[in-house]
Tab-separated table of C-alpha atoms and ligand atoms in Angstrom:
chain	number	residue	atom	x	y	z
A	507	MET	CA	-2.225	-43.253	7.476
A	508	VAL	CA	-2.595	-46.291	5.075
A	509	GLU	CA	0.842	-47.517	4.162
A	510	SER	CA	0.391	-46.854	0.542
A	511	TYR	CA	-0.777	-43.358	1.244
A	512	ILE	CA	2.557	-42.826	3.189
A	513	LYS	CA	4.566	-43.909	0.066
A	514	ILE	CA	2.642	-41.767	-2.194
A	515	TRP	CA	2.618	-38.788	-0.112
A	516	ASP	CA	6.696	-39.336	0.448
A	517	ASP	CA	6.821	-39.408	-3.335
A	518	VAL	CA	5.104	-36.077	-3.831
A	519	LEU	CA	6.806	-34.317	-0.957
A	520	GLN	CA	10.089	-35.403	-2.370
A	521	ASN	CA	9.449	-33.784	-5.547
A	522	ILE	CA	8.121	-30.486	-3.798
A	523	ARG	CA	11.160	-30.317	-1.506
A	524	GLU	CA	13.429	-30.241	-4.519
A	525	LYS	CA	11.250	-27.439	-6.045
A	526	VAL	CA	10.914	-25.194	-3.118
A	527	GLY	CA	14.047	-25.905	-0.950
A	528	PRO	CA	14.182	-27.144	2.595
A	529	LEU	CA	13.381	-23.828	4.386
A	530	ARG	CA	9.868	-23.169	2.631
A	531	PHE	CA	9.402	-27.002	2.656
A	532	ASN	CA	9.608	-27.040	6.473
A	533	LEU	CA	7.517	-24.087	6.787
A	534	TRP	CA	4.630	-25.374	4.605
A	535	PHE	CA	4.570	-29.091	4.386
A	536	LYS	CA	6.164	-30.268	7.635
A	537	ASN	CA	2.915	-31.376	9.493
A	538	THR	CA	0.857	-32.481	6.459
A	539	ARG	CA	-0.334	-35.645	5.505
A	540	LEU	CA	-2.220	-37.532	2.723
A	541	GLU	CA	-5.377	-38.670	4.910
A	542	SER	CA	-7.301	-40.331	2.017
A	543	LEU	CA	-7.494	-40.822	-1.630
A	544	ASP	CA	-9.840	-42.403	-4.273
A	545	HIS	CA	-10.117	-42.075	-7.762
A	546	ASP	CA	-11.574	-38.498	-7.638
A	547	TYR	CA	-10.413	-37.047	-4.496
A	548	ALA	CA	-7.437	-36.737	-2.487
A	549	ASN	CA	-7.713	-35.302	1.140
A	550	ILE	CA	-4.760	-33.872	2.760
A	551	VAL	CA	-4.591	-32.937	6.230
A	552	VAL	CA	-2.896	-29.470	7.377
A	553	PRO	CA	-2.224	-28.023	10.615
A	554	ASN	CA	-4.037	-24.965	10.287
A	555	VAL	CA	-6.026	-22.707	7.932
A	556	PHE	CA	-2.934	-20.568	6.795
A	557	THR	CA	-1.279	-23.519	5.795
A	558	GLN	CA	-4.492	-24.531	3.905
A	559	VAL	CA	-4.883	-21.200	2.055
A	560	TRP	CA	-1.184	-21.052	1.080
A	561	LEU	CA	-1.089	-24.625	-0.237
A	562	GLN	CA	-4.537	-24.051	-1.957
A	563	GLU	CA	-3.090	-20.816	-3.808
A	564	ASN	CA	0.511	-22.120	-4.585
A	565	PHE	CA	0.440	-25.976	-4.681
A	566	SER	CA	-2.878	-27.105	-5.976
A	567	SER	CA	-1.662	-28.155	-9.378
A	568	VAL	CA	1.530	-29.641	-8.385
A	569	LEU	CA	-0.319	-31.801	-5.789
A	570	ARG	CA	-2.950	-32.486	-8.370
A	571	GLU	CA	-0.320	-33.745	-10.766
A	572	GLY	CA	2.031	-35.492	-8.333
A	573	ILE	CA	-0.731	-37.472	-6.734
A	574	GLY	CA	-2.977	-37.821	-10.041
A	575	LYS	CA	-0.051	-39.230	-11.974
A	576	LEU	CA	0.485	-42.071	-9.556
A	577	ILE	CA	-3.208	-43.017	-9.741
A	578	ASN	CA	-3.701	-42.094	-13.320
A	579	ASN	CA	-6.290	-39.202	-13.005
A	580	LYS	CA	-5.195	-35.874	-13.960
A	581	ASP	CA	-8.360	-34.309	-13.104
A	582	LEU	CA	-7.976	-35.318	-9.571
A	583	ASN	CA	-9.688	-32.835	-6.878
A	584	ILE	CA	-7.446	-31.863	-3.925
A	585	LYS	CA	-9.461	-31.400	-0.689
A	586	PHE	CA	-7.782	-30.120	2.610
A	587	SER	CA	-8.767	-31.019	6.212
A	588	ILE	CA	-7.630	-29.013	9.113
A	589	LEU	CA	-6.703	-30.567	12.443
A	590	LYS	CA	-9.419	-29.687	15.054
A	591	SER	CA	-7.537	-27.136	17.365
A	592	ASP	CA	-7.946	-29.518	20.499
A	593	GLU	CA	-6.606	-32.412	18.652
A	594	ARG	CA	-3.567	-30.832	17.044
A	595	GLU	CA	-1.283	-32.002	19.714
A	596	ASN	CA	-2.099	-35.819	19.238
A	597	GLY	CA	-3.439	-35.552	15.890
A	598	LEU	CA	-6.565	-37.958	16.442
A	599	SER	CA	-8.928	-36.769	13.910
A	600	THR	CA	-9.817	-34.080	11.601
A	601	THR	CA	-12.497	-31.526	10.642
A	602	ASN	CA	-13.242	-31.404	7.124
A	603	ILE	CA	-13.295	-27.931	5.458
A	604	SER	CA	-13.733	-28.450	1.764
A	605	LEU	CA	-11.987	-25.920	-0.601
A	606	PRO	CA	-13.655	-25.136	-3.745
A	607	ASP	CA	-12.113	-27.725	-5.960
A	608	LYS	CA	-10.627	-26.668	-9.322
A	609	LYS	CA	-14.054	-26.939	-11.123
A	610	THR	CA	-15.847	-24.387	-8.790
A	611	GLU	CA	-15.779	-20.764	-9.587
A	612	ILE	CA	-14.112	-19.001	-6.939
A	613	ASN	CA	-13.787	-15.169	-6.698
A	614	LYS	CA	-10.418	-14.525	-8.194
A	615	LYS	CA	-10.086	-10.857	-6.668
A	616	PRO	CA	-7.282	-10.373	-4.284
A	617	LEU	CA	-7.951	-10.951	-0.622
A	618	GLN	CA	-6.183	-7.818	0.451
A	619	VAL	CA	-7.163	-4.402	-0.412
A	620	ASN	CA	-4.864	-2.349	-2.507
A	621	ARG	CA	-2.143	-0.387	-0.532
A	622	VAL	CA	-2.277	3.044	-2.095
A	623	LEU	CA	-2.397	5.291	1.009
A	624	LYS	CA	-4.487	8.369	0.371
A	625	LEU	CA	-5.338	11.225	2.787
A	626	GLU	CA	-8.909	10.978	1.934
A	627	ASP	CA	-9.098	7.343	3.193
A	628	PHE	CA	-7.472	8.587	6.543
A	629	ILE	CA	-10.125	8.495	9.333
A	630	VAL	CA	-9.596	11.378	11.518
A	631	GLY	CA	-10.074	11.114	15.290
A	632	PRO	CA	-8.750	12.283	18.755
A	633	ASN	CA	-5.583	10.084	18.593
A	634	ASN	CA	-4.381	11.550	15.223
A	635	ARG	CA	-6.156	14.953	14.540
A	636	LEU	CA	-3.224	17.144	15.344
A	637	ALA	CA	-1.033	14.958	13.050
A	638	TYR	CA	-3.550	15.139	10.297
A	639	THR	CA	-4.254	18.869	10.629
A	640	ALA	CA	-0.525	19.664	10.716
A	641	SER	CA	0.090	17.597	7.617
A	642	LEU	CA	-2.779	19.338	5.745
A	643	GLU	CA	-1.282	22.505	6.571
A	644	MET	CA	2.021	21.404	5.117
A	645	VAL	CA	0.220	20.457	1.986
A	646	ASN	CA	-1.894	23.633	1.665
A	647	ASP	CA	0.113	26.441	3.069
A	648	LYS	CA	2.828	27.853	1.109
A	649	HIS	CA	4.652	28.927	4.307
A	650	PRO	CA	3.457	26.775	7.117
A	651	ALA	CA	3.792	27.963	10.519
A	652	PHE	CA	6.309	25.371	11.496
A	653	ASN	CA	8.919	23.237	9.782
A	654	PRO	CA	9.700	20.512	10.164
A	655	LEU	CA	6.731	18.418	11.223
A	656	PHE	CA	7.766	15.470	13.358
A	657	ILE	CA	5.147	12.828	13.788
A	658	HIS	CA	5.720	9.780	16.103
A	659	GLY	CA	3.759	6.961	17.631
A	660	PRO	CA	3.670	3.372	18.156
A	661	VAL	CA	3.449	0.864	15.319
A	662	GLY	CA	0.664	0.378	12.992
A	663	VAL	CA	-1.301	3.654	13.932
A	664	GLY	CA	-1.096	5.452	10.616
A	665	LYS	CA	2.164	7.447	10.458
A	666	THR	CA	3.159	6.042	6.962
A	667	HIS	CA	-0.323	6.588	5.862
A	668	ILE	CA	-0.197	10.264	6.555
A	669	LEU	CA	3.178	10.577	4.989
A	670	GLN	CA	2.454	8.619	1.881
A	671	GLY	CA	-1.129	10.544	1.827
A	672	VAL	CA	0.658	13.862	1.779
A	673	TRP	CA	2.997	12.745	-1.065
A	674	ASN	CA	-0.085	11.342	-3.115
A	675	ARG	CA	-1.947	14.614	-2.591
A	676	VAL	CA	0.920	17.025	-3.632
A	677	LYS	CA	1.869	14.749	-6.517
A	678	GLU	CA	-1.688	14.938	-7.783
A	679	GLU	CA	-2.608	18.630	-7.032
A	680	GLN	CA	0.644	20.654	-7.171
A	681	ASN	CA	3.481	20.619	-9.485
A	682	ILE	CA	6.309	20.220	-7.031
A	683	ASN	CA	9.246	17.832	-6.594
A	684	ALA	CA	8.102	15.724	-3.531
A	685	VAL	CA	10.297	12.946	-2.431
A	686	TYR	CA	9.056	10.162	0.058
A	687	MET	CA	11.228	7.393	1.379
A	688	THR	CA	12.177	5.599	4.361
A	689	ALA	CA	15.207	6.626	6.280
A	690	GLU	CA	16.670	3.167	5.452
A	691	LYS	CA	16.330	3.695	1.627
A	692	TRP	CA	17.977	7.215	2.008
A	693	THR	CA	20.757	5.796	4.163
A	694	ASN	CA	21.392	3.011	1.163
A	695	GLU	CA	21.441	5.678	-1.541
A	696	PHE	CA	23.825	7.585	0.486
A	697	ILE	CA	26.245	4.620	1.215
A	698	TYR	CA	25.938	3.554	-2.513
A	699	SER	CA	26.874	7.226	-3.786
A	700	LEU	CA	29.693	7.299	-1.353
A	701	GLN	CA	31.080	4.169	-2.499
A	702	LYS	CA	30.559	5.001	-6.293
A	703	GLY	CA	32.192	8.468	-5.955
A	704	LYS	CA	28.733	9.866	-6.748
A	705	MET	CA	28.198	12.200	-3.832
A	706	GLU	CA	27.662	15.357	-5.783
A	707	ALA	CA	24.762	13.739	-7.678
A	708	PHE	CA	23.245	12.440	-4.376
A	709	ARG	CA	23.422	15.945	-2.809
A	710	GLN	CA	21.935	17.431	-5.773
A	711	LYS	CA	19.136	15.078	-5.785
A	712	PHE	CA	18.142	15.738	-2.283
A	713	ARG	CA	18.905	19.309	-2.014
A	714	ASN	CA	16.534	20.043	-4.778
A	715	VAL	CA	13.557	18.620	-3.409
A	716	ASP	CA	10.445	20.942	-2.546
A	717	MET	CA	8.894	18.606	-0.024
A	718	PHE	CA	11.092	15.968	1.946
A	719	LEU	CA	9.097	13.100	3.555
A	720	ILE	CA	11.125	10.656	5.388
A	721	ASP	CA	9.744	7.650	7.259
A	722	ASP	CA	11.135	5.695	10.041
A	723	VAL	CA	13.669	8.156	10.926
A	724	HIS	CA	14.478	6.022	14.010
A	725	PHE	CA	16.550	4.003	11.718
A	726	LEU	CA	19.345	6.617	11.654
A	727	SER	CA	19.828	5.608	15.433
A	728	ASN	CA	23.366	4.796	16.263
A	729	LYS	CA	24.648	5.659	12.624
A	730	GLN	CA	26.976	8.617	13.188
A	731	GLY	CA	28.485	9.193	9.657
A	732	VAL	CA	24.898	8.753	7.889
A	733	GLN	CA	23.460	11.090	10.668
A	734	GLU	CA	26.110	13.820	9.774
A	735	GLU	CA	25.159	13.716	6.128
A	736	PHE	CA	21.326	13.712	6.873
A	737	LEU	CA	21.978	16.772	8.986
A	738	HIS	CA	23.521	18.643	5.784
A	739	THR	CA	20.677	17.442	3.754
A	740	PHE	CA	18.241	18.846	6.439
A	741	ASN	CA	20.029	22.038	6.849
A	742	ALA	CA	20.124	22.729	2.971
A	743	LEU	CA	16.450	22.200	2.582
A	744	TYR	CA	15.583	23.929	5.827
A	745	GLU	CA	17.343	27.203	4.844
A	746	LEU	CA	15.558	27.073	1.427
A	747	SER	CA	12.144	26.808	3.393
A	748	LYS	CA	11.412	23.710	1.997
A	749	LYS	CA	8.815	21.612	3.570
A	750	ILE	CA	10.000	18.564	5.691
A	751	ILE	CA	7.897	15.894	7.417
A	752	PHE	CA	9.452	12.994	9.436
A	753	ALA	CA	7.671	9.963	11.012
A	754	SER	CA	9.216	7.668	13.574
A	755	ASP	CA	8.546	5.125	16.178
A	756	ALA	CA	9.891	7.185	18.842
A	757	HIS	CA	10.130	10.966	19.909
A	758	PRO	CA	13.479	12.444	18.903
A	759	LYS	CA	14.732	12.328	22.432
A	760	MET	CA	14.122	8.737	22.712
A	761	ILE	CA	16.018	7.533	19.574
A	762	ALA	CA	19.138	6.041	20.679
A	763	GLN	CA	22.398	7.448	19.787
A	764	LEU	CA	20.986	10.329	17.858
A	765	LYS	CA	23.457	13.441	17.551
A	766	GLU	CA	22.121	16.347	19.646
A	767	ASN	CA	22.325	18.783	16.706
A	768	LEU	CA	20.005	16.498	14.724
A	769	ALA	CA	17.767	15.766	17.489
A	770	SER	CA	17.508	19.430	18.079
A	771	ARG	CA	16.711	20.230	14.302
A	772	PHE	CA	13.850	17.450	14.425
A	773	MET	CA	12.683	19.234	17.563
A	774	SER	CA	12.585	22.665	16.006
A	775	GLY	CA	9.324	22.505	14.385
A	776	MET	CA	6.224	20.722	15.452
A	777	ILE	CA	6.164	17.480	17.211
A	778	THR	CA	3.160	15.563	17.444
A	779	LYS	CA	2.200	12.009	18.653
A	780	ILE	CA	-0.473	9.594	17.073
A	781	ASP	CA	-1.721	7.437	19.747
A	782	LYS	CA	-3.306	4.130	19.580
A	783	PRO	CA	-7.085	4.512	18.459
A	784	GLU	CA	-9.796	4.026	20.908
A	785	TYR	CA	-12.832	1.846	20.266
A	786	ALA	CA	-15.021	4.435	18.670
A	787	MET	CA	-12.010	5.293	16.223
A	788	ARG	CA	-11.141	1.763	15.690
A	789	LEU	CA	-14.924	1.026	14.542
A	790	LEU	CA	-14.914	3.997	12.010
A	791	ILE	CA	-11.479	2.951	10.483
A	792	LEU	CA	-12.729	-0.711	10.298
A	793	ARG	CA	-16.126	0.441	8.483
A	794	SER	CA	-13.998	2.172	6.052
A	795	LYS	CA	-11.514	-0.675	5.456
A	796	ALA	CA	-14.320	-3.222	5.326
A	797	ALA	CA	-16.149	-1.296	2.424
A	798	LYS	CA	-13.007	-1.734	0.274
A	799	PHE	CA	-13.374	-5.652	0.544
A	800	ASP	CA	-15.596	-7.641	-1.781
A	801	VAL	CA	-17.293	-9.363	0.978
A	802	HIS	CA	-19.871	-7.902	3.340
A	803	PHE	CA	-19.107	-7.342	6.906
A	804	SER	CA	-22.102	-6.867	9.125
A	805	GLU	CA	-22.031	-4.040	11.957
A	806	ASP	CA	-22.230	-6.545	14.742
A	807	VAL	CA	-19.123	-8.210	13.187
A	808	LEU	CA	-17.179	-4.916	12.868
A	809	GLU	CA	-18.163	-4.218	16.630
A	810	PHE	CA	-16.856	-7.405	17.723
A	811	ILE	CA	-13.466	-6.735	15.884
A	812	ALA	CA	-13.111	-3.216	17.047
A	813	GLU	CA	-13.521	-4.415	20.664
A	814	LYS	CA	-11.323	-7.357	20.550
A	815	PHE	CA	-8.381	-5.740	18.581
A	816	ASP	CA	-7.308	-2.998	20.509
A	817	ASP	CA	-3.615	-2.903	19.717
A	818	ASN	CA	-3.180	-1.184	16.363
A	819	VAL	CA	-4.730	-0.569	13.151
A	820	ARG	CA	-2.702	-3.019	11.233
A	821	GLU	CA	-4.135	-5.936	13.480
A	822	VAL	CA	-7.486	-4.576	12.845
A	823	GLU	CA	-7.230	-4.803	9.083
A	824	SER	CA	-5.488	-8.326	9.312
A	825	ALA	CA	-8.644	-9.383	11.147
A	826	LEU	CA	-10.634	-8.282	8.242
A	827	THR	CA	-8.347	-10.021	5.688
A	828	THR	CA	-8.165	-13.435	7.846
A	829	LEU	CA	-12.189	-13.228	8.147
A	830	SER	CA	-12.631	-12.634	4.667
A	831	ALA	CA	-10.208	-15.282	3.456
A	832	HIS	CA	-12.088	-17.875	5.692
A	833	ALA	CA	-15.393	-16.808	4.225
A	834	LYS	CA	-14.331	-17.140	0.787
A	835	PHE	CA	-12.379	-20.408	1.068
A	836	ASN	CA	-15.117	-22.184	2.977
A	837	GLU	CA	-17.925	-20.402	1.014
A	838	LYS	CA	-19.451	-19.267	4.397
A	839	LYS	CA	-21.191	-16.137	5.268
A	840	ILE	CA	-19.257	-13.614	7.537
A	841	ASP	CA	-21.395	-13.408	10.904
A	842	LEU	CA	-20.581	-13.258	14.489
A	843	GLN	CA	-20.372	-17.046	14.803
A	844	LEU	CA	-17.785	-17.167	12.101
A	845	ALA	CA	-15.997	-14.268	13.569
A	846	ASN	CA	-15.901	-15.918	16.939
A	847	GLU	CA	-14.573	-19.343	15.400
A	848	VAL	CA	-11.952	-17.612	13.138
A	849	LEU	CA	-10.686	-14.710	15.220
A	850	GLY	CA	-11.313	-16.239	18.731
A	851	GLU	CA	-7.984	-17.630	18.649
A	852	PHE	CA	-6.291	-14.263	18.015
A	853	PHE	CA	-6.839	-12.708	21.251
A	854	TYR	CA	-6.184	-13.941	24.702
A	855	ASN	CA	-6.626	-13.481	28.282
A	856	GLU	CA	-4.864	-10.223	29.300
A	857	GLY	CA	-4.077	-11.429	32.677
A	858	LYS	CA	-1.856	-14.130	30.988
A	859	VAL	CA	1.294	-12.787	29.881
A	860	ILE	CA	3.077	-14.302	26.804
A	861	LYS	CA	6.470	-15.184	27.736
A	862	VAL	CA	9.467	-14.813	25.378
A	863	ASN	CA	10.242	-18.831	25.401
A	864	GLU	CA	6.845	-19.304	24.312
A	865	ILE	CA	7.587	-17.298	21.203
A	866	GLU	CA	10.668	-18.854	20.692
A	867	GLU	CA	9.265	-22.449	20.866
A	868	GLU	CA	7.135	-21.546	18.002
A	869	ILE	CA	9.833	-20.385	16.042
A	870	LEU	CA	11.896	-23.497	16.788
A	871	THR	CA	9.246	-25.791	15.956
A	872	TYR	CA	8.188	-24.093	12.649
A	873	PHE	CA	11.794	-23.352	11.323
A	874	ASN	CA	13.178	-26.646	12.634
A	875	ILE	CA	16.520	-25.166	14.195
A	876	SER	CA	17.941	-25.340	17.759
A	877	ARG	CA	17.679	-22.809	20.486
A	878	SER	CA	21.533	-22.309	20.496
A	879	GLU	CA	21.362	-21.837	16.550
A	880	LEU	CA	18.541	-19.113	17.184
A	881	HIS	CA	20.822	-17.350	19.630
A	882	SER	CA	24.038	-17.724	17.547
A	883	ASN	CA	25.737	-15.241	15.394
A	884	LYS	CA	25.389	-17.525	12.274
A	885	LYS	CA	24.603	-15.485	9.159
A	886	MET	CA	22.943	-18.373	6.974
A	887	LYS	CA	19.465	-17.427	5.872
A	888	SER	CA	18.248	-20.850	7.497
A	889	ILE	CA	19.234	-19.418	10.895
A	890	SER	CA	19.251	-15.658	10.434
A	891	PHE	CA	15.564	-15.595	8.880
A	892	PRO	CA	14.009	-17.332	11.893
A	893	ARG	CA	16.061	-15.226	14.126
A	894	GLN	CA	14.541	-12.068	12.400
A	895	VAL	CA	10.899	-13.279	12.606
A	896	CYS	CA	11.520	-14.021	16.147
A	897	MET	CA	12.891	-10.411	16.984
A	898	TYR	CA	9.791	-9.174	15.150
A	899	LEU	CA	7.452	-11.283	17.162
A	900	ILE	CA	8.957	-10.125	20.496
A	901	LYS	CA	8.788	-6.736	19.373
A	902	ILE	CA	5.197	-6.843	18.450
A	903	LEU	CA	3.808	-9.146	21.158
A	904	LEU	CA	6.127	-8.169	24.066
A	905	ASN	CA	6.985	-4.660	23.003
A	906	TRP	CA	10.631	-4.900	24.149
A	907	SER	CA	12.951	-2.051	23.336
A	908	TYR	CA	15.400	-2.701	20.376
A	909	GLN	CA	18.328	-2.820	22.837
A	910	GLN	CA	16.541	-5.572	25.292
A	911	ILE	CA	15.931	-7.637	22.261
A	912	GLY	CA	19.682	-7.134	20.947
A	913	ASN	CA	20.928	-8.112	24.551
A	914	TYR	CA	18.665	-11.261	24.499
A	915	PHE	CA	20.110	-12.255	21.049
A	916	ASN	CA	23.755	-12.641	22.154
A	917	SER	CA	24.325	-8.769	22.568
A	918	LYS	CA	23.191	-7.904	18.946
A	919	LYS	CA	23.508	-4.159	18.188
A	920	HIS	CA	20.449	-2.121	18.372
A	921	SER	CA	20.498	-1.271	14.726
A	922	THR	CA	21.032	-5.083	13.812
A	923	VAL	CA	17.726	-5.562	15.668
A	924	MET	CA	15.966	-2.663	13.910
A	925	PHE	CA	17.050	-3.856	10.611
A	926	ALA	CA	15.716	-7.346	11.185
A	927	ILE	CA	12.387	-5.949	12.405
A	928	LYS	CA	12.104	-3.768	9.422
A	929	LYS	CA	12.914	-6.575	7.079
A	930	VAL	CA	10.337	-8.846	8.549
A	931	LYS	CA	7.760	-5.810	8.420
A	932	GLU	CA	8.519	-5.168	4.692
A	933	GLN	CA	7.955	-8.920	3.910
A	934	ILE	CA	4.681	-8.991	5.534
A	935	ASP	CA	3.523	-6.011	3.509
A	936	SER	CA	4.910	-7.554	0.221
A	937	ASP	CA	4.113	-11.268	0.650
A	938	LYS	CA	0.608	-12.223	1.311
A	939	GLN	CA	1.861	-15.965	2.044
A	940	PHE	CA	4.466	-14.812	4.539
A	941	LYS	CA	1.838	-12.408	6.317
A	942	LEU	CA	-0.368	-15.504	6.683
A	943	PHE	CA	2.557	-17.452	8.128
A	944	VAL	CA	3.119	-14.721	10.679
A	945	GLU	CA	-0.445	-14.404	11.541
A	946	MET	CA	-0.356	-18.012	12.057
A	947	LEU	CA	2.507	-17.978	14.443
A	948	ILE	CA	0.936	-15.082	16.417
A	949	GLU	CA	-2.321	-17.142	16.507
A	950	ARG	CA	-0.594	-20.017	17.985
A	951	ILE	CA	1.393	-18.205	20.449
A	952	LYS	CA	-1.672	-16.253	21.751
A	953	LYS	CA	-3.719	-19.297	21.782
A	954	GLN	CA	-1.681	-21.062	24.434
A	955	LYS	CA	-2.610	-18.297	26.878
A	956	ARG	CA	-6.488	-18.698	26.431
B	2037	ATP	N1	-6.678	6.831	10.956
B	2037	ATP	C1	-6.431	5.817	10.081
B	2037	ATP	N2	-7.513	5.615	8.911
B	2037	ATP	C2	-7.272	4.804	8.020
B	2037	ATP	N3	-6.255	3.819	7.922
B	2037	ATP	C3	-5.626	3.783	9.180
B	2037	ATP	C4	-5.439	4.694	10.154
B	2037	ATP	N4	-4.589	4.420	10.931
B	2037	ATP	C5	-3.871	3.533	10.457
B	2037	ATP	N5	-4.539	2.992	9.256
B	2037	ATP	C6	-4.022	1.913	8.609
B	2037	ATP	O1	-3.415	0.937	9.380
B	2037	ATP	C7	-2.273	0.413	8.653
B	2037	ATP	C8	-0.869	0.653	9.214
B	2037	ATP	O2	-0.542	1.987	9.347
B	2037	ATP	P1	0.763	2.705	9.050
B	2037	ATP	O3	1.557	1.764	7.998
B	2037	ATP	O4	0.552	3.994	8.466
B	2037	ATP	O5	1.470	2.461	10.455
B	2037	ATP	P2	2.610	3.323	11.036
B	2037	ATP	O6	2.196	4.030	12.151
B	2037	ATP	O7	3.392	3.903	9.734
B	2037	ATP	O8	3.304	1.938	11.456
B	2037	ATP	P3	4.914	1.595	11.608
B	2037	ATP	O9	5.598	2.248	12.710
B	2037	ATP	O10	4.948	-0.077	11.617
B	2037	ATP	O11	5.295	1.846	10.171
B	2037	ATP	C9	-2.350	0.984	7.127
B	2037	ATP	O12	-2.970	0.064	6.445
B	2037	ATP	C10	-3.057	2.154	7.510
B	2037	ATP	O13	-3.881	2.483	6.316
């Protein structure tokens, strides 16, 4: 980099670091540089397209202002270049991918589809038919043949979709008091009410519902006092024949440290598992999800995604989002070639197994912390947050049990690991930039295996 660019870039970065704080700064600006600058254009090199998208969306004006001020051009155009994948390590040269500059009209619609989960958008197939049909019976039948309904299955297969879909349906069609919440939220309300001496109101609230939909009940694992109160709520509703639906990552028998009487209540109605969807199902789901995007995905692209992304539906959706983001920002048509280019880095040779230290390496690099800090008990956010992300990645890439992950991280409790993974999941769902960041980490880890 020409020396004057280094100086300009240092000044701009210093300004940004003050604004965003060291954690986010390290996440997004660490491996960037000002590659070239003339009166009209500044070209900034970034390590990957996710950083590019994030900087474009959040920092274009700050960058324009910061650099523009130094060269007296407030209308400066900012362009980004991405290091070619095979050159990332030694940073030899760059591939230019121009983002639309500020004068170009770009489609301002959000890249992600809106997350209102409705039963009518749920695709029914062999992996989920029983769970879906049983849920409909809960909706439509005044006195369903079973109660409670307990739905379990691996991550991202549609458990939440069904519960929220049921909740939305009964809210629209029936004048009943239906409550949907996660077991974690229920636990927090319980603890709060206990601390504030408001248990009577708490009990009233939950014992007066007509339909009780609790997601992620595995969260109750290992929380004896909370389970006791949950059992009381369950019993009260059950005796009044109120409809109860639970969703969980695991069968009641497999939820660690779950009181026997609570486990047996969970198993007293219908238990049904949702499995990972097969290819034909994935394709059907993809078609339906793709139709909600404002870009066109051709059938061969959808088939390509359905074939390559075989783990869970969340991954499949994320492939669509990523592809549509690339197409928009680079103003390209979505075809098989683009899908291969963009998504090729997401999958890897199955024979090559990802190792836990490879996941760790990415975390250490991106968050700039040491391995001993990652494995420590330090609670400051700059250490605990990367640790949580690491736990999440180990869960989804290696599918370790919560206990295994806890043991690996200096004997952390099963519930601590569950909480960490839950937090990361929530942030992925609510923060698009963070979602892109996590996808980028996954992409980098998987790419090493190709
Ligand atoms: N059969 C389906 N039809 C339509 N969308 C689906 C289907 N299955 C899953 N999805 C979609 O996949 C995404 C993940 O599903 P959901 O959040 O319901 O998974 P989950 O099983 O609750 O996962 P977790 O255990 O991680 O909470 C959602 O956007 C959901 O709409």
